[in-house]
């Protein structure tokens, strides 16, 4: 039994902790992050209680209109997202205690303020509170990005770009909310039990919500101005982790929330979501693969993963349209689980890459990695599990969720008509391709960004023992744990979650099959495909043990098992060992084949210019080559034109309408005032 | 000798238009340079002019390089840029068929500069020959590059026999020429097979290899060795072809050529195969001339040079040889030169076999000396080996022993053209570029 009021108290306590941390940050960063850890732990505990018990928290703040309250509500559905976010915040705050020594104190305050705003977003029961949280989240993140290191001009541009797209997103969300408001005339539409919206108004809400939340998630075609990668990679690494994994998660939360309040889905909504998601996934993956920025790469990968989530949501809509409730629910679980898998892995990747970049003194993956690796085992291990999960290697969380999304698309043959079947199949192929490209990307991220030469590292580079080390261990455990024990994650919130979403209990997708006991197999809806991450993990460990046995790992003192392994020098094609300075394969070269093959997409230009006079001699004359390879964004030009037009327009407006005459401004203010009065009188009257 | 009008001794200060450097060699205290005047179809000999000395570096280095250390055939120039690194390829890697290497300067996928690395297989044939009798030295020379052994031995012996003033019977010379043509045919078939293999045209590769095997068996049957070792001796040949044998060989070669032309007709209709060759590894005619390309590599870029026509030793002055050239400048052009040469070599071979004189296989007593007046006491010969112009310069001491030997293998001078042609291509073109030149590390390393 839960003590009445306990949940409300916990919610307020978590928010209070974050708030206090935000204030304290200016005095002591460590104390602020410590409070962040406390707040996240409370948040995680609270959401676990809500998820398992099915109870919900609700705090009314103040009355908005006669029918609407500003309120905080925590249903099992919200708390799932709060749980995922809290897990990320906890690890990030731990990490920050060691990482941001050389950042100003305001960073900790801003980070906790961002986190607090996200709690408000997740817990808001009405549109007003949601927008307050959304706006303060955007603004706090904006200042957080401004703290980024490197080229000042670049960081400032990145921050403003982020702000511009953030505000654009707010505008569309407000438009979507205006539609929801018309449903029953209250703002409390984010809670449970609202009636369903359909018809043209429903389409209006869906499209504006997709644009509004899609902007925050960096979906195509909005990602093409590179705002998300630029902004997320310019911020300090701990801030990047918060932004890229939880800020985009808010977008997922918002989109699913709005969709859950729509009834009688139109088929084309699903197609639109599938198209947008598929495009985002593939483009995100490709751009990620060619990114040479140690934080730009994970940022593009965020777009890919959010694309996959939107694909799952689109499949949910299409399957629901055809009345395939089982498949639809499985798609929804896939979307939710992918959000979890992605958030954890992405936060971890940003933290690991941030740490490595700090060690190497550069964000450039292509620069030779000369920092030896001693004292950084936990970074390497966490990095390994992270990239394996993001590259969808079984049985980690990333594989389970991508497998689920692909299973949904494999079942697009169940869709009711040929067009939908074709759309589903095509999107499936695109998503599979994106997942394949991510293997290349993640290999690159690990091989060139995280893997280090053997040897003793410089003093002070080790993370053993510190909070950062705990954070890496924490993320490794979570990534492995949520993957191997994925069925447990499903069961944990099965009934509570499905009840809020009006779906089948999610636990029904977990069963036993072919001798694997229940509940260790995940079934993709009605008999189609199954996968047991737990037993895959067991098999994997057994194989590893065999390999270790063969390699003579158990020949040491207590065991004395196995045969001696033969050890030889590495083989370098018959040469002496390669010259690390001139012969080291670098990450740029690793992804250049993609740049060259897809030069229509990347607008790759290669040129070799000979500098120096050409002499007519018998053997080749000395020539200088300058390699210049540009990767241009296809859509960037479009946005550049848009930016030029709007600059021109605002210049015209400011010249004609705002010439700086006081009298004119007073007339504007008067006119606005009169307009508001008339509007209020008309609406209330 | 009849071909002395093909040689000109004069002082050259700088390279004129259409003149290609063939070789640089030291005899005694002098360094000479051999040039190919592609316009006048003449071999020009000159003392190394001081104005040109530096640029002949790689050719000189090749001679002096010690065994055991590899030698970079660096085309010069430094490459700078983001992500640029040197990709070490070979000497023991998949794709490089022999012990030889490359340094590919690249930023990934795109080949910006290639530095062939040779000398891994250096055996020092030239040094080891010194002090030996020509007959002993021949055993070393013809093993220098096993698949060019007939060209090597013919080239060496022609120079030696000229030095000794031996009157070699025409039949022996014609027999050697028949061997050289057979060698050309099987080498071209081999190159074609390698190209087909690189394009995963496994049936075509197997067919080409089967035809090559047929030629090797003919070699074995009529000349006593699959790779034509031991056929020639100083002053003649060991084997005398009978009329019946000539007829048999002639007919067999016609069958092989016919089967090959059928194979080629399939090849010309395989888009996959053609796509890999067309436009791959382009070598402009000017570069081919400047960098010293020889053989099918040069003729594929439209350079008109074939030792059988431009430096014809007996019997080539009496035989019609069609010079196969192609102006395509790419791997396809080089392949087509080889393809056409299989056909034309068969024609040449059949004419040789048809008209082979009957004057015996071995020289009798020492004859009179008739030769070009060379500034030092040396003789040289140029033979069109399957991969192009092979140059050997021989000096004998008073006792008739080899006191100086210079070999300028065709593969050695084709490395820089290969490197040049690969610039701007992608990694996957490498195999086609390499095979289309038909280069051999054993040949260039000697």
XYZ file of C-alpha atoms in Angstrom, chain B:
446
model
C 74.794 -5.877 -89.304
C 71.736 -4.944 -91.135
C 70.106 -3.154 -88.246
C 73.006 -0.832 -87.565
C 71.088 1.922 -89.332
C 68.689 1.740 -86.391
C 71.350 2.931 -83.976
C 72.803 6.373 -83.774
C 75.646 7.495 -81.552
C 75.582 11.177 -80.824
C 75.701 13.585 -77.953
C 72.306 14.483 -76.539
C 72.008 17.528 -74.279
C 68.313 17.403 -73.595
C 65.292 15.336 -74.457
C 63.671 16.358 -77.680
C 60.064 15.848 -78.608
C 59.173 12.226 -79.125
C 62.363 10.991 -77.513
C 62.086 8.639 -74.593
C 64.699 7.605 -72.114
C 65.306 3.872 -72.397
C 68.146 3.229 -70.013
C 71.184 4.548 -68.215
C 74.201 2.359 -67.648
C 77.820 2.509 -66.612
C 80.522 0.891 -68.664
C 84.009 1.435 -67.392
C 84.379 5.037 -66.356
C 81.585 6.287 -68.544
C 77.890 6.534 -67.983
C 75.810 6.178 -71.075
C 72.229 6.911 -71.788
C 70.107 5.011 -74.263
C 67.161 6.800 -75.805
C 64.309 5.729 -78.020
C 63.573 8.221 -80.761
C 59.953 7.331 -81.397
C 59.737 9.623 -84.411
C 62.765 8.358 -86.297
C 62.351 4.839 -84.887
C 65.974 4.886 -83.800
C 67.944 3.908 -80.751
C 70.173 6.790 -79.728
C 73.249 6.313 -77.569
C 74.931 9.163 -75.786
C 77.194 9.822 -72.872
C 75.109 10.936 -69.927
C 74.858 14.694 -70.309
C 75.499 16.513 -67.005
C 72.368 18.590 -67.546
C 70.140 15.549 -67.292
C 71.982 13.495 -64.712
C 69.692 13.966 -61.719
C 66.461 12.911 -63.352
C 67.770 9.496 -64.254
C 67.963 8.661 -60.573
C 65.518 5.758 -60.309
C 67.069 3.911 -63.223
C 70.522 4.264 -61.763
C 69.366 3.466 -58.258
C 67.823 0.259 -59.440
C 71.235 -1.045 -60.405
C 73.093 -0.009 -57.303
C 70.463 -0.826 -54.725
C 71.701 -3.437 -52.279
C 69.806 -6.673 -51.852
C 67.526 -6.901 -48.845
C 66.460 -3.277 -48.757
C 63.438 -2.157 -50.636
C 63.598 0.706 -53.043
C 60.930 3.379 -53.338
C 60.096 4.300 -56.925
C 58.926 7.697 -55.750
C 57.348 9.812 -58.469
C 58.165 12.865 -56.352
C 55.961 15.416 -54.713
C 54.600 15.511 -51.235
C 50.937 15.078 -50.449
C 49.363 17.151 -47.750
C 45.800 17.385 -46.586
C 43.265 16.435 -44.023
C 43.132 12.726 -43.414
C 45.972 11.925 -45.781
C 48.078 8.946 -44.831
C 50.241 6.298 -46.417
C 48.608 2.939 -46.875
C 51.269 0.236 -46.914
C 50.280 -2.510 -49.343
C 52.393 -5.606 -49.699
C 54.958 -7.133 -49.829
C 52.973 -10.045 -48.409
C 49.356 -8.978 -48.789
C 46.391 -10.312 -50.623
C 46.253 -8.896 -54.140
C 49.966 -8.387 -54.672
C 50.948 -11.585 -56.432
C 54.659 -11.400 -55.728
C 56.942 -10.049 -53.048
C 56.598 -6.396 -53.914
C 54.899 -3.498 -52.308
C 53.187 -0.192 -52.753
C 52.792 2.865 -50.645
C 49.388 4.303 -51.480
C 48.986 7.884 -50.380
C 45.311 8.407 -49.787
C 42.637 9.986 -47.673
C 40.661 6.799 -48.010
C 39.411 5.124 -51.189
C 40.935 7.689 -53.553
C 44.492 7.000 -54.635
C 46.373 10.282 -54.716
C 49.891 9.054 -55.139
C 51.450 5.641 -55.507
C 54.996 4.743 -54.630
C 55.854 1.279 -55.938
C 58.349 -0.422 -53.665
C 60.628 -2.825 -55.456
C 63.807 -4.727 -54.788
C 62.292 -7.193 -52.324
C 63.283 -9.942 -54.775
C 66.710 -8.659 -55.659
C 69.009 -11.530 -56.524
C 71.805 -9.531 -58.076
C 71.833 -11.292 -61.433
C 74.059 -8.634 -62.959
C 76.686 -8.742 -60.222
C 76.608 -12.545 -60.050
C 77.216 -12.846 -63.777
C 80.480 -10.984 -63.639
C 83.487 -13.195 -64.113
C 81.444 -16.066 -65.481
C 81.506 -17.431 -68.968
C 78.533 -16.295 -71.082
C 77.127 -19.816 -70.993
C 77.144 -19.828 -67.184
C 75.848 -16.301 -67.016
C 73.004 -17.282 -69.350
C 71.675 -19.717 -66.748
C 71.357 -16.813 -64.309
C 70.007 -14.354 -66.841
C 67.238 -16.528 -68.187
C 66.057 -17.214 -64.651
C 65.944 -13.537 -63.802
C 62.297 -13.408 -64.771
C 61.026 -16.907 -65.408
C 58.097 -15.965 -67.571
C 60.263 -13.777 -69.805
C 63.116 -16.271 -70.071
C 63.062 -16.569 -73.880
C 63.262 -12.785 -74.243
C 66.023 -12.582 -71.653
C 68.131 -15.308 -73.167
C 67.630 -14.035 -76.718
C 68.559 -10.529 -75.676
C 71.616 -11.628 -73.702
C 72.863 -14.044 -76.328
C 72.386 -11.654 -79.209
C 74.580 -9.128 -77.408
C 77.133 -11.733 -76.357
C 77.319 -13.310 -79.780
C 77.837 -9.904 -81.294
C 80.643 -9.216 -78.865
C 82.238 -12.547 -79.618
C 81.645 -12.056 -83.314
C 79.939 -15.430 -83.566
C 78.225 -16.204 -86.831
C 75.038 -17.783 -85.532
C 73.044 -19.852 -88.000
C 69.769 -18.244 -89.042
C 67.816 -21.304 -88.006
C 68.904 -20.799 -84.402
C 67.856 -17.164 -84.440
C 64.509 -18.006 -86.026
C 63.940 -20.721 -83.443
C 64.626 -18.239 -80.636
C 62.164 -15.835 -82.232
C 59.522 -18.572 -82.325
C 60.115 -19.110 -78.624
C 59.830 -15.368 -77.939
C 56.490 -15.251 -79.764
C 55.154 -18.255 -77.856
C 56.273 -16.557 -74.673
C 54.405 -13.429 -75.671
C 51.254 -15.398 -76.384
C 51.184 -17.253 -73.065
C 52.044 -14.123 -71.098
C 49.259 -12.161 -72.736
C 46.860 -15.020 -72.008
C 48.086 -14.967 -68.438
C 47.479 -11.217 -68.090
C 44.043 -11.618 -69.617
C 43.280 -14.359 -67.115
C 44.449 -12.202 -64.214
C 42.217 -9.351 -65.368
C 39.247 -11.675 -65.713
C 39.948 -12.993 -62.228
C 40.109 -9.469 -60.830
C 36.671 -8.822 -62.282
C 35.427 -12.118 -60.814
C 34.842 -13.441 -64.326
C 35.833 -16.869 -63.161
C 34.828 -18.775 -66.286
C 36.769 -16.394 -68.508
C 39.735 -16.627 -66.162
C 39.639 -20.418 -66.243
C 39.362 -20.409 -70.031
C 42.303 -18.040 -70.411
C 44.368 -20.109 -68.010
C 43.488 -23.278 -69.881
C 44.680 -21.688 -73.132
C 47.843 -20.526 -71.412
C 48.386 -24.076 -70.201
C 48.010 -25.291 -73.787
C 50.792 -22.958 -74.865
C 52.991 -24.048 -71.957
C 52.520 -27.651 -73.026
C 53.477 -26.755 -76.570
C 56.600 -25.114 -75.154
C 57.390 -28.207 -73.206
C 56.789 -30.511 -76.129
C 58.738 -28.630 -78.748
C 61.347 -26.716 -76.774
C 61.910 -29.016 -73.822
C 60.742 -26.715 -71.042
C 57.412 -25.173 -70.149
C 59.034 -21.806 -69.536
C 61.550 -22.214 -72.335
C 64.587 -22.501 -70.049
C 67.678 -23.948 -71.564
C 66.569 -23.618 -75.148
C 69.293 -21.243 -76.210
C 73.006 -21.671 -75.809
C 75.809 -19.395 -76.856
C 75.965 -19.653 -80.608
C 72.678 -21.423 -81.186
C 69.819 -23.470 -79.782
C 69.700 -26.948 -78.273
C 66.595 -28.068 -80.117
C 66.177 -28.196 -83.812
C 62.582 -28.049 -85.004
C 61.813 -30.470 -87.790
C 59.505 -29.519 -90.612
C 56.788 -31.742 -89.202
C 57.191 -30.196 -85.764
C 56.931 -26.723 -87.259
C 53.722 -27.667 -88.948
C 52.286 -29.176 -85.795
C 53.218 -26.140 -83.708
C 51.842 -23.820 -86.335
C 48.509 -25.604 -86.423
C 48.292 -25.825 -82.649
C 48.947 -22.109 -82.301
C 46.215 -21.372 -84.815
C 43.725 -23.389 -82.770
C 44.666 -21.529 -79.608
C 44.347 -18.155 -81.294
C 40.957 -19.089 -82.639
C 39.711 -20.223 -79.246
C 41.046 -17.061 -77.686
C 39.309 -14.832 -80.193
C 36.061 -16.603 -79.323
C 36.715 -15.945 -75.638
C 37.438 -12.311 -76.425
C 34.138 -11.937 -78.233
C 32.414 -12.945 -74.990
C 34.653 -10.581 -73.081
C 33.661 -7.705 -75.330
C 30.020 -8.344 -74.554
C 30.433 -8.483 -70.766
C 29.539 -5.080 -69.437
C 30.768 -5.919 -65.956
C 34.198 -6.713 -67.313
C 34.342 -3.723 -69.657
C 33.140 -1.313 -66.976
C 36.047 -2.214 -64.764
C 38.571 -1.561 -67.523
C 37.188 1.378 -69.424
C 38.462 4.691 -68.123
C 40.488 2.931 -65.449
C 44.085 3.993 -64.844
C 44.484 6.398 -67.726
C 47.999 7.070 -68.891
C 48.256 10.052 -71.226
C 50.545 9.611 -74.201
C 52.748 12.495 -73.055
C 53.161 10.884 -69.623
C 53.874 7.506 -71.176
C 56.663 9.090 -73.196
C 58.022 11.240 -70.376
C 57.975 8.497 -67.752
C 59.477 5.898 -70.053
C 56.583 3.466 -70.451
C 57.328 0.508 -72.719
C 55.492 -2.364 -74.286
C 51.716 -2.735 -74.281
C 51.567 -0.025 -71.605
C 53.093 2.492 -74.017
C 51.284 1.187 -77.090
C 47.986 1.419 -75.196
C 48.674 5.128 -74.943
C 49.388 5.400 -78.639
C 53.197 5.343 -78.475
C 54.559 3.683 -81.581
C 57.392 1.551 -80.287
C 57.906 -2.152 -80.700
C 61.459 -3.464 -80.702
C 60.525 -6.012 -83.353
C 60.017 -3.075 -85.715
C 62.180 -0.374 -84.231
C 65.191 -2.501 -83.288
C 64.681 -5.576 -85.410
C 67.150 -8.357 -84.837
C 67.082 -11.355 -87.119
C 64.491 -12.597 -88.224
C 62.197 -9.638 -87.618
C 63.544 -7.598 -90.519
C 62.285 -10.262 -92.879
C 58.906 -10.782 -91.299
C 55.804 -8.714 -91.334
C 54.946 -7.585 -87.806
C 51.820 -5.587 -87.218
C 52.320 -2.987 -84.489
C 49.255 -3.090 -82.251
C 48.485 0.289 -80.725
C 45.434 1.820 -79.157
C 44.834 5.436 -78.322
C 42.424 4.710 -75.456
C 45.127 5.306 -72.823
C 43.220 3.259 -70.225
C 43.338 -0.285 -68.884
C 40.981 -1.300 -71.665
C 43.386 0.014 -74.307
C 46.293 -1.884 -72.779
C 44.179 -5.014 -72.639
C 43.130 -4.633 -76.247
C 46.762 -4.216 -77.303
C 47.533 -7.531 -75.637
C 44.434 -9.182 -77.041
C 45.355 -8.080 -80.554
C 48.946 -9.088 -80.048
C 47.919 -12.658 -79.307
C 46.428 -12.694 -82.774
C 49.298 -10.911 -84.505
C 51.947 -12.892 -82.618
C 50.294 -16.066 -83.860
C 50.587 -14.744 -87.375
C 54.243 -13.895 -86.798
C 54.886 -17.259 -85.191
C 53.309 -19.100 -88.088
C 55.324 -17.136 -90.597
C 58.509 -17.898 -88.661
C 57.654 -21.586 -88.532
C 56.713 -21.594 -92.167
C 59.890 -19.976 -93.376
C 62.383 -21.216 -90.818
C 65.723 -21.755 -92.632
C 67.446 -25.104 -92.594
C 71.049 -24.099 -91.897
C 71.631 -25.888 -88.599
C 71.171 -25.030 -84.987
C 74.707 -24.273 -83.722
C 77.430 -21.886 -84.762
C 80.591 -23.280 -86.137
C 83.871 -21.446 -85.768
C 84.267 -17.826 -84.797
C 83.128 -15.558 -87.574
C 83.909 -11.990 -88.395
C 82.684 -9.041 -86.319
C 80.310 -6.615 -87.864
C 78.630 -4.109 -85.610
C 77.902 -0.559 -84.788
C 80.898 1.441 -83.712
C 80.300 1.945 -80.032
C 82.417 4.333 -77.983
C 83.418 1.626 -75.512
C 83.931 -2.003 -76.012
C 80.439 -3.218 -75.281
C 77.462 -4.548 -77.140
C 73.800 -4.331 -76.417
C 70.503 -5.703 -77.572
C 66.851 -4.750 -77.274
C 64.139 -7.358 -77.397
C 60.401 -6.837 -77.239
C 59.473 -9.000 -74.265
C 55.774 -9.607 -73.525
C 55.752 -6.565 -71.215
C 57.858 -4.437 -73.485
C 61.324 -3.311 -74.385
C 64.074 -5.285 -72.644
C 67.566 -3.814 -72.825
C 70.774 -5.644 -72.019
C 74.263 -4.286 -72.290
C 77.131 -6.760 -72.148
C 80.868 -6.327 -71.944
C 83.253 -9.244 -72.228
C 86.859 -9.271 -71.124
C 89.763 -10.592 -73.128
C 89.153 -14.166 -72.029
C 85.569 -13.992 -73.175
C 84.120 -13.749 -69.663
C 81.395 -11.367 -68.714
C 82.988 -8.261 -67.219
C 79.945 -6.074 -67.256
C 76.235 -6.702 -67.550
C 73.418 -4.224 -67.422
C 69.830 -5.358 -67.592
C 67.056 -2.795 -67.943
C 63.908 -4.879 -67.488
C 60.615 -3.676 -68.965
C 58.861 -3.803 -65.621
C 61.342 -1.416 -64.009
C 60.478 1.496 -66.277
C 56.763 0.790 -66.157
C 56.401 1.390 -62.402
C 56.292 5.154 -62.663
C 53.753 5.089 -65.513
C 51.651 2.710 -63.400
C 51.959 5.090 -60.451
C 50.984 8.000 -62.634
C 48.007 6.210 -64.144
C 46.643 5.293 -60.725
C 46.435 8.868 -59.502
C 42.832 9.791 -58.917
C 41.537 6.240 -59.193
C 39.894 4.394 -56.314
C 41.229 1.395 -54.419
C 39.069 -1.075 -56.277
C 40.654 0.002 -59.572
C 44.067 -0.939 -58.297
C 43.947 -4.566 -59.349
C 42.884 -3.681 -62.883
C 45.550 -1.026 -63.258
C 48.241 -3.325 -61.941
C 47.282 -6.326 -64.045
C 46.755 -4.277 -67.196
C 50.409 -3.212 -67.075
C 51.447 -6.856 -66.732
C 54.314 -5.990 -64.432
C 56.479 -8.449 -62.595
C 58.489 -7.709 -59.471
C 60.906 -10.527 -60.244
C 61.539 -8.902 -63.599
C 62.199 -5.435 -62.247
C 64.178 -6.567 -59.213
C 66.457 -9.026 -61.118
